[in-house]
Amino acid sequence: MSCPIVVLISGSGSNLQALIDQSLQGKLDVEIKAVISNKADAFGLERAKKANIPNHALSHKEFESREAFDLALQELIDQYQPKLVVLAGFMRILTETFTQHYEGRMLNIHPSLLPKFKGLNTHQRAIDAQEAEHGVSVHFVSSELDAGAVILQASTPIAATDNADSLAQKVHALEHVIYPLAVKWFSEERLILQQGKALLDGETLEETGVRYHQGLN
């Protein structure tokens, strides 16, 4: 039975598209029950419509507080009874109440090799810090921003000619590989969160996560 998931987005939804594509190709046994965006003009909603996936725009600007928005978002998500909530470029800082409600069943993807460069503008920050490499991390969501248990990472060298845009393109390509893989692990009940640590097949993943290589499946 396919694993029911809900995907949250704020923008173009390229990671959403990667999940849709792998699902259609039979590589990922999930059912995307709904796509929800806090921005009505997010292109990811068009991707959902094209794939005949129920989709909703729920603007945070229509709520008096962060708590009120998160409560409404939680109620909308729970209508679909997902086993997993996937944050795919959802640009909102979530309240502790919300993150605790989905503890162990909400994933995020962050464009850095966590714990380095939490927050925004990660590509330029990696270049400014003269890092040799940059990358992306998939992690369980916790109440602290970009601080949940890391599941999987992928890296790319930073070339002398790279700027923030070119580095972002490299990282996006990695995102579209490792995010569906982490979702696949969860859907197969191989990936769990236990006592604040990510476990794959019963083995604790290191705090720095597992580096992606072609042999992973």
Short mmCIF file of C-alpha atoms in Angstrom, two decimals:
data_model
loop_
_atom_site.label_atom_id
_atom_site.label_comp_id
_atom_site.label_asym_id
_atom_site.label_seq_id
_atom_site.Cartn_x
_atom_site.Cartn_y
_atom_site.Cartn_z
CA MET A 1 0.00 0.00 0.00
CA SER A 2 1.40 3.36 -1.03
CA CYS A 3 2.61 5.65 1.72
CA PRO A 4 0.37 8.75 1.91
CA ILE A 5 2.29 12.03 2.01
CA VAL A 6 1.51 15.74 1.98
CA VAL A 7 4.02 18.15 0.43
CA LEU A 8 4.43 21.76 1.57
CA ILE A 9 5.94 24.32 -0.80
CA SER A 10 6.46 28.06 -1.20
CA GLY A 11 8.02 28.31 -4.65
CA SER A 12 8.74 26.52 -7.90
CA GLY A 13 8.36 23.02 -6.47
CA SER A 14 11.24 21.34 -8.28
CA ASN A 15 11.67 18.84 -5.44
CA LEU A 16 7.92 18.20 -5.59
CA GLN A 17 8.36 17.45 -9.29
CA ALA A 18 11.16 14.99 -8.52
CA LEU A 19 8.80 13.16 -6.14
CA ILE A 20 5.99 13.16 -8.71
CA ASP A 21 8.30 11.87 -11.45
CA GLN A 22 9.77 9.05 -9.36
CA SER A 23 6.30 8.05 -8.20
CA LEU A 24 5.04 7.89 -11.79
CA GLN A 25 8.12 5.87 -12.79
CA GLY A 26 7.42 3.33 -10.06
CA LYS A 27 10.64 4.14 -8.22
CA LEU A 28 8.82 5.59 -5.24
CA ASP A 29 5.75 3.97 -3.69
CA VAL A 30 3.99 7.04 -2.30
CA GLU A 31 0.67 8.72 -2.87
CA ILE A 32 0.88 12.51 -2.77
CA LYS A 33 -2.45 13.25 -1.13
CA ALA A 34 -2.11 17.03 -1.34
CA VAL A 35 0.24 19.90 -2.07
CA ILE A 36 -0.09 23.00 0.12
CA SER A 37 1.58 26.38 -0.39
CA ASN A 38 1.61 29.52 1.72
CA LYS A 39 1.86 31.49 -1.54
CA ALA A 40 -0.96 31.39 -4.08
CA ASP A 41 1.37 32.18 -7.00
CA ALA A 42 3.81 29.33 -6.25
CA PHE A 43 4.54 27.45 -9.48
CA GLY A 44 4.56 24.21 -7.53
CA LEU A 45 0.76 24.46 -7.33
CA GLU A 46 0.67 24.33 -11.14
CA ARG A 47 2.82 21.20 -11.02
CA ALA A 48 0.30 19.65 -8.63
CA LYS A 49 -2.64 20.59 -10.84
CA LYS A 50 -0.95 19.09 -13.89
CA ALA A 51 -0.46 15.84 -11.94
CA ASN A 52 -4.10 15.89 -10.72
CA ILE A 53 -3.02 16.25 -7.10
CA PRO A 54 -5.32 18.15 -4.70
CA ASN A 55 -3.70 21.51 -3.96
CA HIS A 56 -4.31 24.41 -1.63
CA ALA A 57 -3.02 27.94 -1.11
CA LEU A 58 -3.10 28.96 2.54
CA SER A 59 -1.61 32.43 2.97
CA HIS A 60 0.12 33.13 6.25
CA LYS A 61 -0.70 36.80 5.71
CA GLU A 62 -4.36 36.08 6.44
CA PHE A 63 -3.62 35.06 10.02
CA GLU A 64 -2.93 37.25 13.04
CA SER A 65 -0.11 35.11 14.38
CA ARG A 66 2.32 32.37 13.47
CA GLU A 67 0.49 30.09 15.89
CA ALA A 68 -2.87 30.69 14.21
CA PHE A 69 -1.46 29.95 10.77
CA ASP A 70 0.26 26.78 11.93
CA LEU A 71 -2.94 25.55 13.56
CA ALA A 72 -4.92 26.10 10.35
CA LEU A 73 -2.14 24.43 8.34
CA GLN A 74 -2.12 21.46 10.70
CA GLU A 75 -5.88 21.04 10.40
CA LEU A 76 -5.64 21.13 6.60
CA ILE A 77 -2.80 18.60 6.49
CA ASP A 78 -4.53 16.23 8.89
CA GLN A 79 -7.61 16.06 6.68
CA TYR A 80 -5.45 13.95 4.36
CA GLN A 81 -4.10 11.67 7.12
CA PRO A 82 -0.53 11.51 5.80
CA LYS A 83 2.09 9.23 7.25
CA LEU A 84 4.73 11.76 6.20
CA VAL A 85 4.85 15.52 5.70
CA VAL A 86 7.50 16.65 3.21
CA LEU A 87 8.78 20.23 3.31
CA ALA A 88 9.96 21.01 -0.22
CA GLY A 89 11.07 24.62 -0.19
CA PHE A 90 8.49 25.66 2.40
CA MET A 91 9.83 29.01 3.56
CA ARG A 92 8.23 29.29 6.97
CA ILE A 93 9.68 28.98 10.46
CA LEU A 94 7.33 26.54 12.18
CA THR A 95 6.14 26.71 15.77
CA GLU A 96 7.19 24.16 18.35
CA THR A 97 3.60 22.94 18.71
CA PHE A 98 3.41 22.22 14.99
CA THR A 99 6.78 20.47 14.79
CA GLN A 100 5.99 18.34 17.84
CA HIS A 101 2.68 17.27 16.29
CA TYR A 102 4.59 15.80 13.33
CA GLU A 103 7.68 14.65 15.21
CA GLY A 104 9.30 11.72 13.45
CA ARG A 105 7.10 12.10 10.37
CA MET A 106 8.17 15.39 8.84
CA LEU A 107 11.24 15.83 6.61
CA ASN A 108 12.99 18.91 5.29
CA ILE A 109 15.73 19.49 2.74
CA HIS A 110 18.26 22.24 3.39
CA PRO A 111 20.85 23.54 0.90
CA SER A 112 23.99 23.11 2.98
CA LEU A 113 26.05 20.42 4.63
CA LEU A 114 24.47 20.77 8.04
CA PRO A 115 25.34 21.78 10.69
CA LYS A 116 27.08 24.37 8.52
CA PHE A 117 25.12 27.35 7.19
CA LYS A 118 21.71 27.06 8.75
CA GLY A 119 19.16 29.58 7.52
CA LEU A 120 19.22 31.53 4.25
CA ASN A 121 21.73 32.49 1.52
CA THR A 122 23.70 29.30 2.02
CA HIS A 123 25.38 29.21 -1.39
CA GLN A 124 26.97 32.66 -1.10
CA ARG A 125 27.89 32.01 2.51
CA ALA A 126 29.72 28.82 1.53
CA ILE A 127 31.65 30.71 -1.15
CA ASP A 128 32.46 33.60 1.21
CA ALA A 129 33.75 31.11 3.79
CA GLN A 130 36.05 29.64 1.11
CA GLU A 131 34.66 26.17 1.63
CA ALA A 132 36.08 23.41 -0.58
CA GLU A 133 32.67 21.81 -0.96
CA HIS A 134 29.01 22.59 -0.51
CA GLY A 135 25.90 20.49 -0.65
CA VAL A 136 22.52 19.55 0.70
CA SER A 137 21.07 17.75 3.72
CA VAL A 138 17.80 15.89 4.32
CA HIS A 139 16.79 15.91 7.97
CA PHE A 140 13.92 15.26 10.33
CA VAL A 141 12.25 18.50 11.39
CA SER A 142 12.63 19.63 14.99
CA SER A 143 11.55 22.78 16.80
CA GLU A 144 15.00 24.32 16.24
CA LEU A 145 15.58 25.70 12.73
CA ASP A 146 17.57 23.34 10.47
CA ALA A 147 18.69 21.35 13.51
CA GLY A 148 16.81 18.03 13.35
CA ALA A 149 18.58 14.70 12.94
CA VAL A 150 20.37 14.53 9.59
CA ILE A 151 19.45 11.56 7.40
CA LEU A 152 21.31 12.00 4.16
CA GLN A 153 23.72 14.45 2.55
CA ALA A 154 25.27 14.99 -0.87
CA SER A 155 28.15 17.28 -1.73
CA THR A 156 29.75 19.00 -4.70
CA PRO A 157 33.12 20.74 -5.01
CA ILE A 158 33.07 24.54 -5.13
CA ALA A 159 34.91 25.63 -8.25
CA ALA A 160 36.89 28.86 -8.41
CA THR A 161 34.46 30.02 -11.12
CA ASP A 162 31.31 29.31 -9.09
CA ASN A 163 28.95 32.02 -7.98
CA ALA A 164 25.84 31.65 -5.85
CA ASP A 165 23.66 30.90 -8.90
CA SER A 166 25.91 28.26 -10.44
CA LEU A 167 26.40 26.62 -7.06
CA ALA A 168 22.65 26.60 -6.48
CA GLN A 169 22.15 24.74 -9.77
CA LYS A 170 24.65 22.08 -8.73
CA VAL A 171 22.95 21.66 -5.36
CA HIS A 172 19.47 21.49 -6.91
CA ALA A 173 20.60 18.54 -9.02
CA LEU A 174 21.72 16.75 -5.86
CA GLU A 175 18.46 17.59 -4.08
CA HIS A 176 16.42 15.85 -6.77
CA VAL A 177 18.37 12.64 -6.14
CA ILE A 178 18.60 12.41 -2.37
CA TYR A 179 15.20 13.76 -1.32
CA PRO A 180 13.20 11.07 -3.13
CA LEU A 181 15.65 8.51 -1.72
CA ALA A 182 15.04 9.61 1.87
CA VAL A 183 11.27 9.62 1.27
CA LYS A 184 11.61 6.13 -0.22
CA TRP A 185 13.39 4.89 2.91
CA PHE A 186 10.63 6.32 5.09
CA SER A 187 7.85 4.89 2.91
CA GLU A 188 9.44 1.45 3.22
CA GLU A 189 9.56 1.84 7.02
CA ARG A 190 13.34 1.59 6.95
CA LEU A 191 13.86 5.13 8.26
CA ILE A 192 12.67 6.23 11.70
CA LEU A 193 13.43 8.86 14.31
CA GLN A 194 14.24 7.38 17.71
CA GLN A 195 15.33 9.38 20.75
CA GLY A 196 16.33 12.28 18.55
CA LYS A 197 18.46 10.18 16.19
CA ALA A 198 17.77 9.01 12.63
CA LEU A 199 17.90 5.23 12.21
CA LEU A 200 18.10 3.41 8.90
CA ASP A 201 17.48 -0.33 9.00
CA GLY A 202 17.93 -0.17 12.77
CA GLU A 203 21.39 1.43 12.52
CA THR A 204 21.97 4.92 13.90
CA LEU A 205 23.00 7.37 11.20
CA GLU A 206 25.95 9.55 12.15
CA GLU A 207 25.15 13.10 13.17
CA THR A 208 26.64 14.30 9.91
CA GLY A 209 24.31 12.02 7.98
CA VAL A 210 25.10 9.54 5.24
CA ARG A 211 26.88 10.90 2.21
CA TYR A 212 25.10 9.92 -0.98
CA HIS A 213 26.85 7.66 -3.45
CA GLN A 214 25.57 5.70 -6.41
CA GLY A 215 25.41 2.46 -4.42
CA LEU A 216 22.71 3.70 -2.04
CA ASN A 217 19.20 2.45 -2.65
#
